[in-house]
Coordinates of C-alpha atoms in Angstrom, one line a residue:
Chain A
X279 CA 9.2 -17.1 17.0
X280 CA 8.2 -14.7 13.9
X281 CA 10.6 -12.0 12.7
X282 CA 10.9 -9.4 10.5
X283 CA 14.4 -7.9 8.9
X284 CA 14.3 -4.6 8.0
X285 CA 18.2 -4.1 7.4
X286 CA 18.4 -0.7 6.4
X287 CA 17.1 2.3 9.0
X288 CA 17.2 4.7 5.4
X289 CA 17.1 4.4 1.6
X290 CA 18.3 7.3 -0.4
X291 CA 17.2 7.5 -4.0
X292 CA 16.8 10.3 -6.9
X293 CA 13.8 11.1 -8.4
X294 CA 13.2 8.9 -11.5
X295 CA 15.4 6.3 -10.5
X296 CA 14.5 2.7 -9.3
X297 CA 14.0 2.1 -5.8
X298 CA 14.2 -1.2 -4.0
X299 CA 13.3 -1.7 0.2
X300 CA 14.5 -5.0 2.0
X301 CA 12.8 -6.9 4.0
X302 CA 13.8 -10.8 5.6
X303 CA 11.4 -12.8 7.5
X304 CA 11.5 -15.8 9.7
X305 CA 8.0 -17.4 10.1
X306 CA 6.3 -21.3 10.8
X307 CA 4.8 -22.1 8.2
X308 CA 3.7 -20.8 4.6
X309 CA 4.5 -17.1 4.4
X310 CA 2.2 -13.8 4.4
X311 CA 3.7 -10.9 3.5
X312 CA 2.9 -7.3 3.6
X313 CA 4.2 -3.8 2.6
X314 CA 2.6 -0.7 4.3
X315 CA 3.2 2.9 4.3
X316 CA 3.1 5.6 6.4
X317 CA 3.6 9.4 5.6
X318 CA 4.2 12.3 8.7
X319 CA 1.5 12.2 11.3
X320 CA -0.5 9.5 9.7
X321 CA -1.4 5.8 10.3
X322 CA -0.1 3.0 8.5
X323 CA -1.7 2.6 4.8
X324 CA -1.6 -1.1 3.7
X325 CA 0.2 -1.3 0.1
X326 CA 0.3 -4.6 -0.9
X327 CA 0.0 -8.2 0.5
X328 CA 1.7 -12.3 -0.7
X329 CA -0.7 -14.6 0.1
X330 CA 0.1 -17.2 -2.2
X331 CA 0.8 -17.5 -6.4
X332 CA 2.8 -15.6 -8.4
X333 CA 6.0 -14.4 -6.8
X334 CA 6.0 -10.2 -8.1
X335 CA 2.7 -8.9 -6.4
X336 CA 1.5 -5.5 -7.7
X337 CA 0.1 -2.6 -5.7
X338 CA -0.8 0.4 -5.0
X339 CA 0.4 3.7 -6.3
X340 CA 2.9 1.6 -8.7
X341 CA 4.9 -0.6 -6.1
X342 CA 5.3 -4.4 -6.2
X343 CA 7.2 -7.0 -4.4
X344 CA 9.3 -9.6 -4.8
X345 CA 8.7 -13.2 -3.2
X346 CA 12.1 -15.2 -3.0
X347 CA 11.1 -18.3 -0.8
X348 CA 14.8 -19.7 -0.4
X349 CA 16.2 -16.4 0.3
X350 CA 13.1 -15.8 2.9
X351 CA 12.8 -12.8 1.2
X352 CA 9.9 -9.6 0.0
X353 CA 11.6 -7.0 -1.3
X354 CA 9.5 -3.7 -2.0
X355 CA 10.3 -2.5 -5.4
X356 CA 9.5 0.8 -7.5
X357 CA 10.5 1.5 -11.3
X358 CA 10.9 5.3 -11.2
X359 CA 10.7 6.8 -7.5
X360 CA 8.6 10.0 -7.0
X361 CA 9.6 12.4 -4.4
X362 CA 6.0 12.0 -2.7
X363 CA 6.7 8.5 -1.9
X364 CA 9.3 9.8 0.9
X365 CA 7.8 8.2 3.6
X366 CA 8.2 5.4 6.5
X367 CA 7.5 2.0 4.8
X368 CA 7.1 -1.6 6.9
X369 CA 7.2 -5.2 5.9
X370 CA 5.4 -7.7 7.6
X371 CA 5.1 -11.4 7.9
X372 CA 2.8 -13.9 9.8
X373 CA 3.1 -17.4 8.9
X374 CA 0.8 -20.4 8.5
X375 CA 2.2 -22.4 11.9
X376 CA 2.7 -19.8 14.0
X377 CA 0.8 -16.7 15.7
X378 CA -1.8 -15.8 14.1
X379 CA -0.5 -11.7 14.5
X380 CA 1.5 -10.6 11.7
X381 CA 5.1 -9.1 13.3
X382 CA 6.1 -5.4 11.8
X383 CA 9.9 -5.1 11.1
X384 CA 11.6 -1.5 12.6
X385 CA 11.0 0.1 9.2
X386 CA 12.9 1.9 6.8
X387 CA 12.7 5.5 5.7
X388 CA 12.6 6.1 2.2
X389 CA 14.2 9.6 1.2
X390 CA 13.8 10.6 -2.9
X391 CA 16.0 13.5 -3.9
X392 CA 14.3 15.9 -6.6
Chain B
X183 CA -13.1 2.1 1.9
X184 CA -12.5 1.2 5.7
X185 CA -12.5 4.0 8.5
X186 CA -10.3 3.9 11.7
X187 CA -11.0 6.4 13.6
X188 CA -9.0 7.7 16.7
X189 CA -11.1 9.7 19.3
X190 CA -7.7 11.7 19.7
X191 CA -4.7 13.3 17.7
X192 CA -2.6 15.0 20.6
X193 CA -3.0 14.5 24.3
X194 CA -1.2 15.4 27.1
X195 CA -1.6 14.0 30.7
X196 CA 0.1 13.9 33.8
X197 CA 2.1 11.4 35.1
X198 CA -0.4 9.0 37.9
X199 CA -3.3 9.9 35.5
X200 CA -5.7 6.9 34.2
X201 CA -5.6 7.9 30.6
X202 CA -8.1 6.0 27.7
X203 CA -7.8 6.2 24.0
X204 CA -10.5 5.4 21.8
X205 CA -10.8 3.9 18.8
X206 CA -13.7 2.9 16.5
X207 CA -14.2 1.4 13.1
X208 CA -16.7 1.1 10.4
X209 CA -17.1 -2.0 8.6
X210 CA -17.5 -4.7 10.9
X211 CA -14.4 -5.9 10.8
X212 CA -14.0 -8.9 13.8
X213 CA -10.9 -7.9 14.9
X214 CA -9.0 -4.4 16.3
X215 CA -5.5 -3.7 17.9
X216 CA -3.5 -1.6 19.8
X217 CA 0.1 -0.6 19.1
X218 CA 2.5 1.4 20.1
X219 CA 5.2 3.1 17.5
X220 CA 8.4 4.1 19.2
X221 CA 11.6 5.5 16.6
X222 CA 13.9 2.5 16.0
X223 CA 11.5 -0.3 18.1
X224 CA 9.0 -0.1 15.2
X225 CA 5.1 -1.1 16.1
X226 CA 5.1 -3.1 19.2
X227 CA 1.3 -4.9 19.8
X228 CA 0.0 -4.3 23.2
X229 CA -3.3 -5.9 22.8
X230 CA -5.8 -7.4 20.4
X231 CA -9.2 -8.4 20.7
X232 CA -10.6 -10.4 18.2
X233 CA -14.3 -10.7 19.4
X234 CA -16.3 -8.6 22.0
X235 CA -15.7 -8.7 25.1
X236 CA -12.3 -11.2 24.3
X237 CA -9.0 -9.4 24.4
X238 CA -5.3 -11.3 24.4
X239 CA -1.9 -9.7 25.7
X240 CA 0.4 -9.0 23.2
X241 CA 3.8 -8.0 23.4
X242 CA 4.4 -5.4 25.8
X243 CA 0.7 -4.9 27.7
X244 CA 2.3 -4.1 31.4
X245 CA 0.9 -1.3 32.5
X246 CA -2.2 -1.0 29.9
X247 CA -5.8 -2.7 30.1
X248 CA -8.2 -2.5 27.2
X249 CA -11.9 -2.8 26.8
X250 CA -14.0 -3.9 24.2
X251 CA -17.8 -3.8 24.8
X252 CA -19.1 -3.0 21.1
X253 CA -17.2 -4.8 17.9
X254 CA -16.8 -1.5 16.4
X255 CA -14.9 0.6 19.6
X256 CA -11.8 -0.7 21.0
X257 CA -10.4 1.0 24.5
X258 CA -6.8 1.4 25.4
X259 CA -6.4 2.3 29.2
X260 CA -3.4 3.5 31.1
X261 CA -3.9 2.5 34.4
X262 CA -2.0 5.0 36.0
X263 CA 0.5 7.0 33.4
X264 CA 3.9 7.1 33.3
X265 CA 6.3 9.0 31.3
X266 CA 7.7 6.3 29.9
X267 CA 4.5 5.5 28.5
X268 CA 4.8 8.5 26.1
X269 CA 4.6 7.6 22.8
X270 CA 2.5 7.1 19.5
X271 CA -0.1 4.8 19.8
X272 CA -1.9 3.0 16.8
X273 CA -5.3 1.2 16.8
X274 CA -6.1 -0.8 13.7
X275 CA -8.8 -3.4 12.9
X276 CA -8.7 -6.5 10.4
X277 CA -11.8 -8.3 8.8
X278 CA -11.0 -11.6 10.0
X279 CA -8.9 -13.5 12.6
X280 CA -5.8 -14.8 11.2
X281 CA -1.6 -14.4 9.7
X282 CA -3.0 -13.3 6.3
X283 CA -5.4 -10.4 7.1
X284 CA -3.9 -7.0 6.1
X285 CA -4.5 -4.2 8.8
X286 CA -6.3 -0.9 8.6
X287 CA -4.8 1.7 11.0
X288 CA -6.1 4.8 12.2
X289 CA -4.0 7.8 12.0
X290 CA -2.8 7.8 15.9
X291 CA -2.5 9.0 19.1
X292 CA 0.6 11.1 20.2
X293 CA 0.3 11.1 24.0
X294 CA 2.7 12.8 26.2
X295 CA 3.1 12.3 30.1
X296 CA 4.1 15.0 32.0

């Protein structure tokens, strides 16, 4: 079966600094990855998705993520946090050989400090 | 861009009641789901439907039924609520079957059972 790792329930980080949100997966097959967001009282807004090719993938409102196939890891990655991107961010994988729902990890609430 | 629209924001029934949610997208998109979001359980899939009039079981569907008689409206029914049935519920579409098709959500359902 699928799974999705989110390992930490919070991230803290100050304004300006670098942020960086974890995410393992377990899936059959080749790998499809996605980051999405979701602010207070809102739906989930899809950020960015690894298909296949190059292992940073860029997207919106200045995130990207990291690939690492033999760590079976997507880490969501920011250069200079804003305190608007406080929200509730989910990974999620689905994989080639295996059902073809993507699973959503727990999530992981992102807290920037002015 | 792609619209999800929830028929509902708030709702509050009583417990016995035969409660539906509605959902309905915009762009033709083949297949919808339902969720539910629950702190520290993440999105859990109740049902999917990825043609009209076809639905799967997903994770958790006891004590839910869904409908799907147009592609664009997708029906979450509670047969007969329960308070443990209170909770957030998510409807989200995707343009194709398959492990790499990002999601659209809508913004949600927060349905309590009295």
């Amino acid at each position: 079966a699928q799974s999705v790792a989110q390992p930490e329930d919070q991230v803290n980080v100050a304004e300006g600094n670098p942020l960086t949100v974890k995410c393992t997966y377990s899936v059959s097959g080749n790998p499809y990855l996605f980051w999405y967001v979701q602010y207070p009282n809102r739906g989930l807004q899809f950020l960015l998705k690894y298909i296949t090719g190059d292992n940073l993938v860029k997207g919106s409102y200045g995130f990207e993520a990291e690939f690492n196939k033999s760590q079976t890891s997507f880490h969501l990655k920011k250069p200079s946090a804003l305190v608007s991107d406080s929200a509730l961010y989910f990974c999620a994988a689905g994989g080639s050989g295996g059902s073809y729902i993507p699973t959503f990890g727990r999530g992981t609430s992102l807290i920037v400090h002015p | 861009d792609v619209k999800v629209t929830q028929s509902s924001r708030y709702l509050v029934k009583r417990t016995g009641e035969k409660v539906f949610l509605e959902c309905v997208q915009d762009m033709d998109h083949e297949n919808m789901f339902w969720y539910r979001q629950d702190p520290g359980l993440g999105l859990r899939l109740i049902y999917f439907s990825y043609d009209v009039k076809m639905k799967e079981k997903g994770d958790i569907p006891e004590g839910y039924s869904v409908s799907r008689e147009k592609k664009e409206r997708f029906s979450l029914i509670l047969e007969s609520a329960s308070t443990n049935q209170t909770s957030m519920y998510l409807c989200a579409s995707s343009l194709r079957f398959g492990p790499n098709q990002p999601q659209h959500f809508g913004d949600g359902t927060r349905l309590s059972i009295l």
